[in-house]
Amino acid sequence: MTEQYLEIHKANIFDKGFTVIPSVFSEEEIEKITETIQNADTSGGNFRKSDDLFAVRQFLKEIPEVKELVFNDTVKTIVRVLFGEKYVAVKSIYFDKPETSNWYVAYHQDLTISVDKKLDMQGFGPWTTKKNQFAVQPPLPILENICTIRIHLDDTDENNGALKVVPGSHAKGIYRPETIDWNTETEEICNVEKGGIMIMKPLTLHGSNRTTDGRRRRVIHIEFSDLELPQELQWSERMN
């Protein structure tokens, strides 16, 4: 995977707010990742289990054995070339929507970051707290700085809940979904094959339709930034 090839994807992220890169992980690498997740102790509070969803918050902290598998040489190169030399992981989630799950996710932007404490700070808010984990909407420049990698452990297309996005919406600040003008905006479905990744800016409007063919969808979601937060505030999941 050459830097010249990656520059094309870097341009896609700048222009459209997302890109899809195939074959980042081999079949063997995907098997090792899924085995590591299956063998993890899921009794902690960051593991959510229901008939519709299995999810892990603070994924890289909860299952540290998976880090060296997720950050293979290709991913390290992608982060360096597409994002920058100083970008580090600041948030991670794993979710598994099983065959019986039929969730619909409306269009939205990812507007919060995970931090270590709640502080009264200008430009930060509203705040939410779940199980002693703090999330807050930060000032716009922090959101604009973040890049997200979504690692697909299964083939994902329009029939099993692939993300749909509004190209270019990442460049329009806080964009309320109810104000989308479909006379001027377009929708694109982001099909990703098993072992591929989707990269997106959190401000890109995105959602997903219900599954229609009963196929499983497992995704690892990792957010990256190279910013230090102000005052004593810290990223709750920051890791190099």
CSV table of C-alpha atoms in Angstrom, one decimal:
chain,number,residue,atom,x,y,z
A,1,MET,CA,0.0,0.0,0.0
A,2,THR,CA,2.0,3.0,-1.3
A,3,GLU,CA,1.8,6.5,0.0
A,4,GLN,CA,0.8,7.7,-3.5
A,5,TYR,CA,-2.2,5.3,-3.3
A,6,LEU,CA,-3.1,6.6,0.2
A,7,GLU,CA,-2.9,10.2,-0.9
A,8,ILE,CA,-6.0,9.5,-3.1
A,9,HIS,CA,-7.9,8.4,0.0
A,10,LYS,CA,-6.6,11.4,1.9
A,11,ALA,CA,-8.2,13.6,-0.8
A,12,ASN,CA,-11.4,11.7,-0.5
A,13,ILE,CA,-11.5,12.4,3.3
A,14,PHE,CA,-10.9,16.1,2.7
A,15,ASP,CA,-13.5,16.4,-0.1
A,16,LYS,CA,-16.2,14.0,0.9
A,17,GLY,CA,-15.6,13.3,4.6
A,18,PHE,CA,-15.0,9.6,4.2
A,19,THR,CA,-13.2,6.9,2.2
A,20,VAL,CA,-13.1,3.1,2.0
A,21,ILE,CA,-9.8,1.1,1.8
A,22,PRO,CA,-10.1,-2.6,1.0
A,23,SER,CA,-7.9,-5.5,2.2
A,24,VAL,CA,-6.2,-3.8,5.2
A,25,PHE,CA,-6.5,-7.0,7.2
A,26,SER,CA,-5.9,-10.6,5.9
A,27,GLU,CA,-8.4,-13.4,6.6
A,28,GLU,CA,-5.9,-14.8,9.2
A,29,GLU,CA,-5.7,-11.4,10.9
A,30,ILE,CA,-9.5,-11.1,11.1
A,31,GLU,CA,-9.7,-14.6,12.6
A,32,LYS,CA,-7.1,-13.7,15.3
A,33,ILE,CA,-9.0,-10.5,16.2
A,34,THR,CA,-12.4,-12.3,16.4
A,35,GLU,CA,-10.9,-15.1,18.5
A,36,THR,CA,-9.4,-12.6,20.9
A,37,ILE,CA,-12.7,-10.9,21.4
A,38,GLN,CA,-14.6,-14.2,21.9
A,39,ASN,CA,-12.1,-15.2,24.5
A,40,ALA,CA,-12.3,-12.0,26.5
A,41,ASP,CA,-13.9,-11.7,30.0
A,42,THR,CA,-17.2,-10.0,29.3
A,43,SER,CA,-18.4,-9.5,32.9
A,44,GLY,CA,-17.3,-5.9,33.2
A,45,GLY,CA,-19.5,-2.9,33.0
A,46,ASN,CA,-18.2,-1.8,29.6
A,47,PHE,CA,-19.6,-4.9,28.0
A,48,ARG,CA,-23.2,-4.6,26.8
A,49,LYS,CA,-25.1,-7.8,25.9
A,50,SER,CA,-28.6,-8.1,24.5
A,51,ASP,CA,-30.5,-10.0,21.8
A,52,ASP,CA,-29.9,-7.1,19.4
A,53,LEU,CA,-26.4,-6.0,20.2
A,54,PHE,CA,-23.1,-7.0,21.8
A,55,ALA,CA,-20.9,-3.9,22.4
A,56,VAL,CA,-17.7,-3.0,24.2
A,57,ARG,CA,-17.0,0.5,25.3
A,58,GLN,CA,-13.3,1.4,25.8
A,59,PHE,CA,-12.6,-1.6,23.6
A,60,LEU,CA,-8.8,-1.3,23.5
A,61,LYS,CA,-8.6,-0.9,27.3
A,62,GLU,CA,-11.0,-3.7,28.0
A,63,ILE,CA,-9.3,-6.2,25.7
A,64,PRO,CA,-5.7,-5.0,25.6
A,65,GLU,CA,-4.6,-8.2,23.8
A,66,VAL,CA,-6.3,-7.0,20.7
A,67,LYS,CA,-4.2,-3.9,20.3
A,68,GLU,CA,-1.2,-5.4,18.5
A,69,LEU,CA,-3.6,-7.2,16.2
A,70,VAL,CA,-5.6,-4.1,15.3
A,71,PHE,CA,-2.6,-1.8,14.8
A,72,ASN,CA,-0.9,-3.8,12.1
A,73,ASP,CA,1.8,-2.2,10.0
A,74,THR,CA,-0.8,-1.1,7.3
A,75,VAL,CA,-3.0,0.6,9.9
A,76,LYS,CA,0.0,2.4,11.3
A,77,THR,CA,1.0,3.6,7.9
A,78,ILE,CA,-2.6,4.8,7.1
A,79,VAL,CA,-2.7,6.8,10.4
A,80,ARG,CA,0.6,8.4,9.7
A,81,VAL,CA,0.0,9.3,6.0
A,82,LEU,CA,-3.7,10.2,6.2
A,83,PHE,CA,-4.0,11.8,9.6
A,84,GLY,CA,-0.5,12.8,10.8
A,85,GLU,CA,2.6,11.8,12.7
A,86,LYS,CA,1.2,12.7,16.1
A,87,TYR,CA,-2.3,11.2,15.9
A,88,VAL,CA,-3.2,8.7,18.7
A,89,ALA,CA,-6.2,6.7,19.5
A,90,VAL,CA,-8.6,8.5,21.9
A,91,LYS,CA,-11.8,6.4,21.8
A,92,SER,CA,-12.7,2.8,20.8
A,93,ILE,CA,-15.9,0.8,20.6
A,94,TYR,CA,-16.6,-2.7,19.3
A,95,PHE,CA,-20.1,-3.6,18.3
A,96,ASP,CA,-21.6,-6.8,16.9
A,97,LYS,CA,-25.1,-6.6,15.4
A,98,PRO,CA,-26.1,-10.3,15.2
A,99,GLU,CA,-28.2,-11.9,12.5
A,100,THR,CA,-31.4,-11.3,14.4
A,101,SER,CA,-30.7,-7.6,15.0
A,102,ASN,CA,-32.7,-5.1,12.9
A,103,TRP,CA,-31.6,-1.7,14.1
A,104,TYR,CA,-32.3,1.5,12.1
A,105,VAL,CA,-29.9,4.4,12.9
A,106,ALA,CA,-31.1,7.8,11.8
A,107,TYR,CA,-28.8,10.4,10.2
A,108,HIS,CA,-26.5,12.0,12.8
A,109,GLN,CA,-23.1,13.4,13.5
A,110,ASP,CA,-20.8,12.1,16.2
A,111,LEU,CA,-20.6,15.2,18.4
A,112,THR,CA,-19.1,14.0,21.7
A,113,ILE,CA,-15.7,13.0,23.0
A,114,SER,CA,-14.8,10.7,25.9
A,115,VAL,CA,-12.9,12.5,28.7
A,116,ASP,CA,-11.7,11.6,32.2
A,117,LYS,CA,-13.7,14.1,34.3
A,118,LYS,CA,-16.4,16.8,34.2
A,119,LEU,CA,-15.2,20.4,34.3
A,120,ASP,CA,-17.0,23.7,33.9
A,121,MET,CA,-15.3,24.9,30.8
A,122,GLN,CA,-16.3,27.5,28.2
A,123,GLY,CA,-17.4,25.9,24.9
A,124,PHE,CA,-17.7,22.4,26.4
A,125,GLY,CA,-21.2,21.0,26.8
A,126,PRO,CA,-23.7,19.5,27.1
A,127,TRP,CA,-22.2,16.7,29.3
A,128,THR,CA,-23.4,13.1,29.8
A,129,THR,CA,-22.3,10.5,32.3
A,130,LYS,CA,-22.7,6.7,31.9
A,131,LYS,CA,-21.3,4.4,34.5
A,132,ASN,CA,-18.7,6.9,35.6
A,133,GLN,CA,-17.7,7.6,32.0
A,134,PHE,CA,-17.9,11.3,30.9
A,135,ALA,CA,-18.8,12.5,27.4
A,136,VAL,CA,-19.0,16.1,26.3
A,137,GLN,CA,-19.6,18.0,23.1
A,138,PRO,CA,-16.4,20.0,22.6
A,139,PRO,CA,-15.7,23.2,20.6
A,140,LEU,CA,-16.0,22.6,16.8
A,141,PRO,CA,-12.2,22.7,16.1
A,142,ILE,CA,-11.7,19.6,18.3
A,143,LEU,CA,-14.5,17.7,16.4
A,144,GLU,CA,-13.0,18.8,13.1
A,145,ASN,CA,-9.6,17.4,14.1
A,146,ILE,CA,-10.8,13.9,14.8
A,147,CYS,CA,-10.6,11.0,12.3
A,148,THR,CA,-12.3,7.7,12.7
A,149,ILE,CA,-11.3,4.2,11.4
A,150,ARG,CA,-14.0,1.5,11.2
A,151,ILE,CA,-12.6,-1.9,10.8
A,152,HIS,CA,-15.0,-4.4,9.3
A,153,LEU,CA,-14.9,-8.0,10.5
A,154,ASP,CA,-17.7,-9.0,8.1
A,155,ASP,CA,-18.8,-8.1,4.6
A,156,THR,CA,-21.1,-5.1,4.9
A,157,ASP,CA,-23.4,-3.7,2.2
A,158,GLU,CA,-26.8,-2.0,1.8
A,159,ASN,CA,-28.5,-5.3,2.7
A,160,ASN,CA,-27.0,-5.7,6.2
A,161,GLY,CA,-26.7,-2.2,7.6
A,162,ALA,CA,-23.7,-0.5,5.8
A,163,LEU,CA,-23.3,3.1,6.7
A,164,LYS,CA,-25.1,5.6,4.5
A,165,VAL,CA,-23.5,9.1,4.4
A,166,VAL,CA,-24.0,12.6,3.0
A,167,PRO,CA,-20.8,13.4,1.1
A,168,GLY,CA,-19.3,16.8,2.0
A,169,SER,CA,-21.5,17.3,5.1
A,170,HIS,CA,-18.4,17.2,7.4
A,171,ALA,CA,-17.4,20.7,6.1
A,172,LYS,CA,-20.6,22.4,7.2
A,173,GLY,CA,-20.2,22.5,11.0
A,174,ILE,CA,-23.0,21.3,13.2
A,175,TYR,CA,-25.5,20.1,10.7
A,176,ARG,CA,-28.9,19.1,12.1
A,177,PRO,CA,-30.3,16.1,10.3
A,178,GLU,CA,-33.8,17.6,10.1
A,179,THR,CA,-32.4,20.4,8.0
A,180,ILE,CA,-31.0,18.2,5.2
A,181,ASP,CA,-32.1,19.5,1.8
A,182,TRP,CA,-32.3,16.4,-0.4
A,183,ASN,CA,-32.6,18.7,-3.4
A,184,THR,CA,-29.0,19.7,-3.0
A,185,GLU,CA,-27.5,16.8,-0.9
A,186,THR,CA,-26.8,13.2,-2.0
A,187,GLU,CA,-26.6,9.9,-0.2
A,188,GLU,CA,-24.0,7.3,-0.7
A,189,ILE,CA,-23.9,3.7,0.7
A,190,CYS,CA,-20.4,2.7,2.0
A,191,ASN,CA,-20.0,-1.0,1.2
A,192,VAL,CA,-17.0,-2.5,2.9
A,193,GLU,CA,-15.7,-6.0,2.4
A,194,LYS,CA,-14.4,-8.1,5.3
A,195,GLY,CA,-10.9,-7.0,6.2
A,196,GLY,CA,-11.5,-3.5,4.8
A,197,ILE,CA,-11.8,-0.2,6.6
A,198,MET,CA,-13.9,2.9,6.3
A,199,ILE,CA,-12.4,6.2,7.4
A,200,MET,CA,-14.7,9.1,8.2
A,201,LYS,CA,-14.8,12.5,9.8
A,202,PRO,CA,-17.2,12.4,12.8
A,203,LEU,CA,-19.0,15.5,11.4
A,204,THR,CA,-20.0,13.5,8.3
A,205,LEU,CA,-23.7,12.9,8.5
A,206,HIS,CA,-24.2,9.1,8.7
A,207,GLY,CA,-26.8,6.5,9.5
A,208,SER,CA,-27.7,2.9,8.6
A,209,ASN,CA,-30.8,1.1,7.4
A,210,ARG,CA,-32.3,-2.1,8.8
A,211,THR,CA,-30.8,-5.4,7.9
A,212,THR,CA,-32.8,-7.2,5.2
A,213,ASP,CA,-30.8,-10.4,4.6
A,214,GLY,CA,-30.0,-11.6,8.2
A,215,ARG,CA,-26.2,-11.3,8.0
A,216,ARG,CA,-24.1,-10.4,10.9
A,217,ARG,CA,-22.2,-7.1,11.1
A,218,ARG,CA,-19.2,-6.7,13.4
A,219,VAL,CA,-17.2,-3.4,13.4
A,220,ILE,CA,-14.3,-1.9,15.5
A,221,HIS,CA,-14.7,1.9,15.7
A,222,ILE,CA,-11.5,3.8,16.7
A,223,GLU,CA,-11.2,7.6,16.9
A,224,PHE,CA,-7.9,9.5,16.5
A,225,SER,CA,-6.7,13.0,17.4
A,226,ASP,CA,-3.4,14.8,17.8
A,227,LEU,CA,-4.8,17.6,20.1
A,228,GLU,CA,-4.2,18.1,23.8
A,229,LEU,CA,-7.4,19.1,25.6
A,230,PRO,CA,-7.4,22.3,27.6
A,231,GLN,CA,-6.7,22.8,31.3
A,232,GLU,CA,-6.8,19.5,33.3
A,233,LEU,CA,-9.1,17.7,30.9
A,234,GLN,CA,-7.8,14.5,29.4
A,235,TRP,CA,-8.9,12.0,26.8
A,236,SER,CA,-10.2,9.1,28.8
A,237,GLU,CA,-8.9,6.5,26.4
A,238,ARG,CA,-5.8,8.1,25.0
A,239,MET,CA,-3.1,5.6,23.9
A,240,ASN,CA,-0.2,5.8,21.5
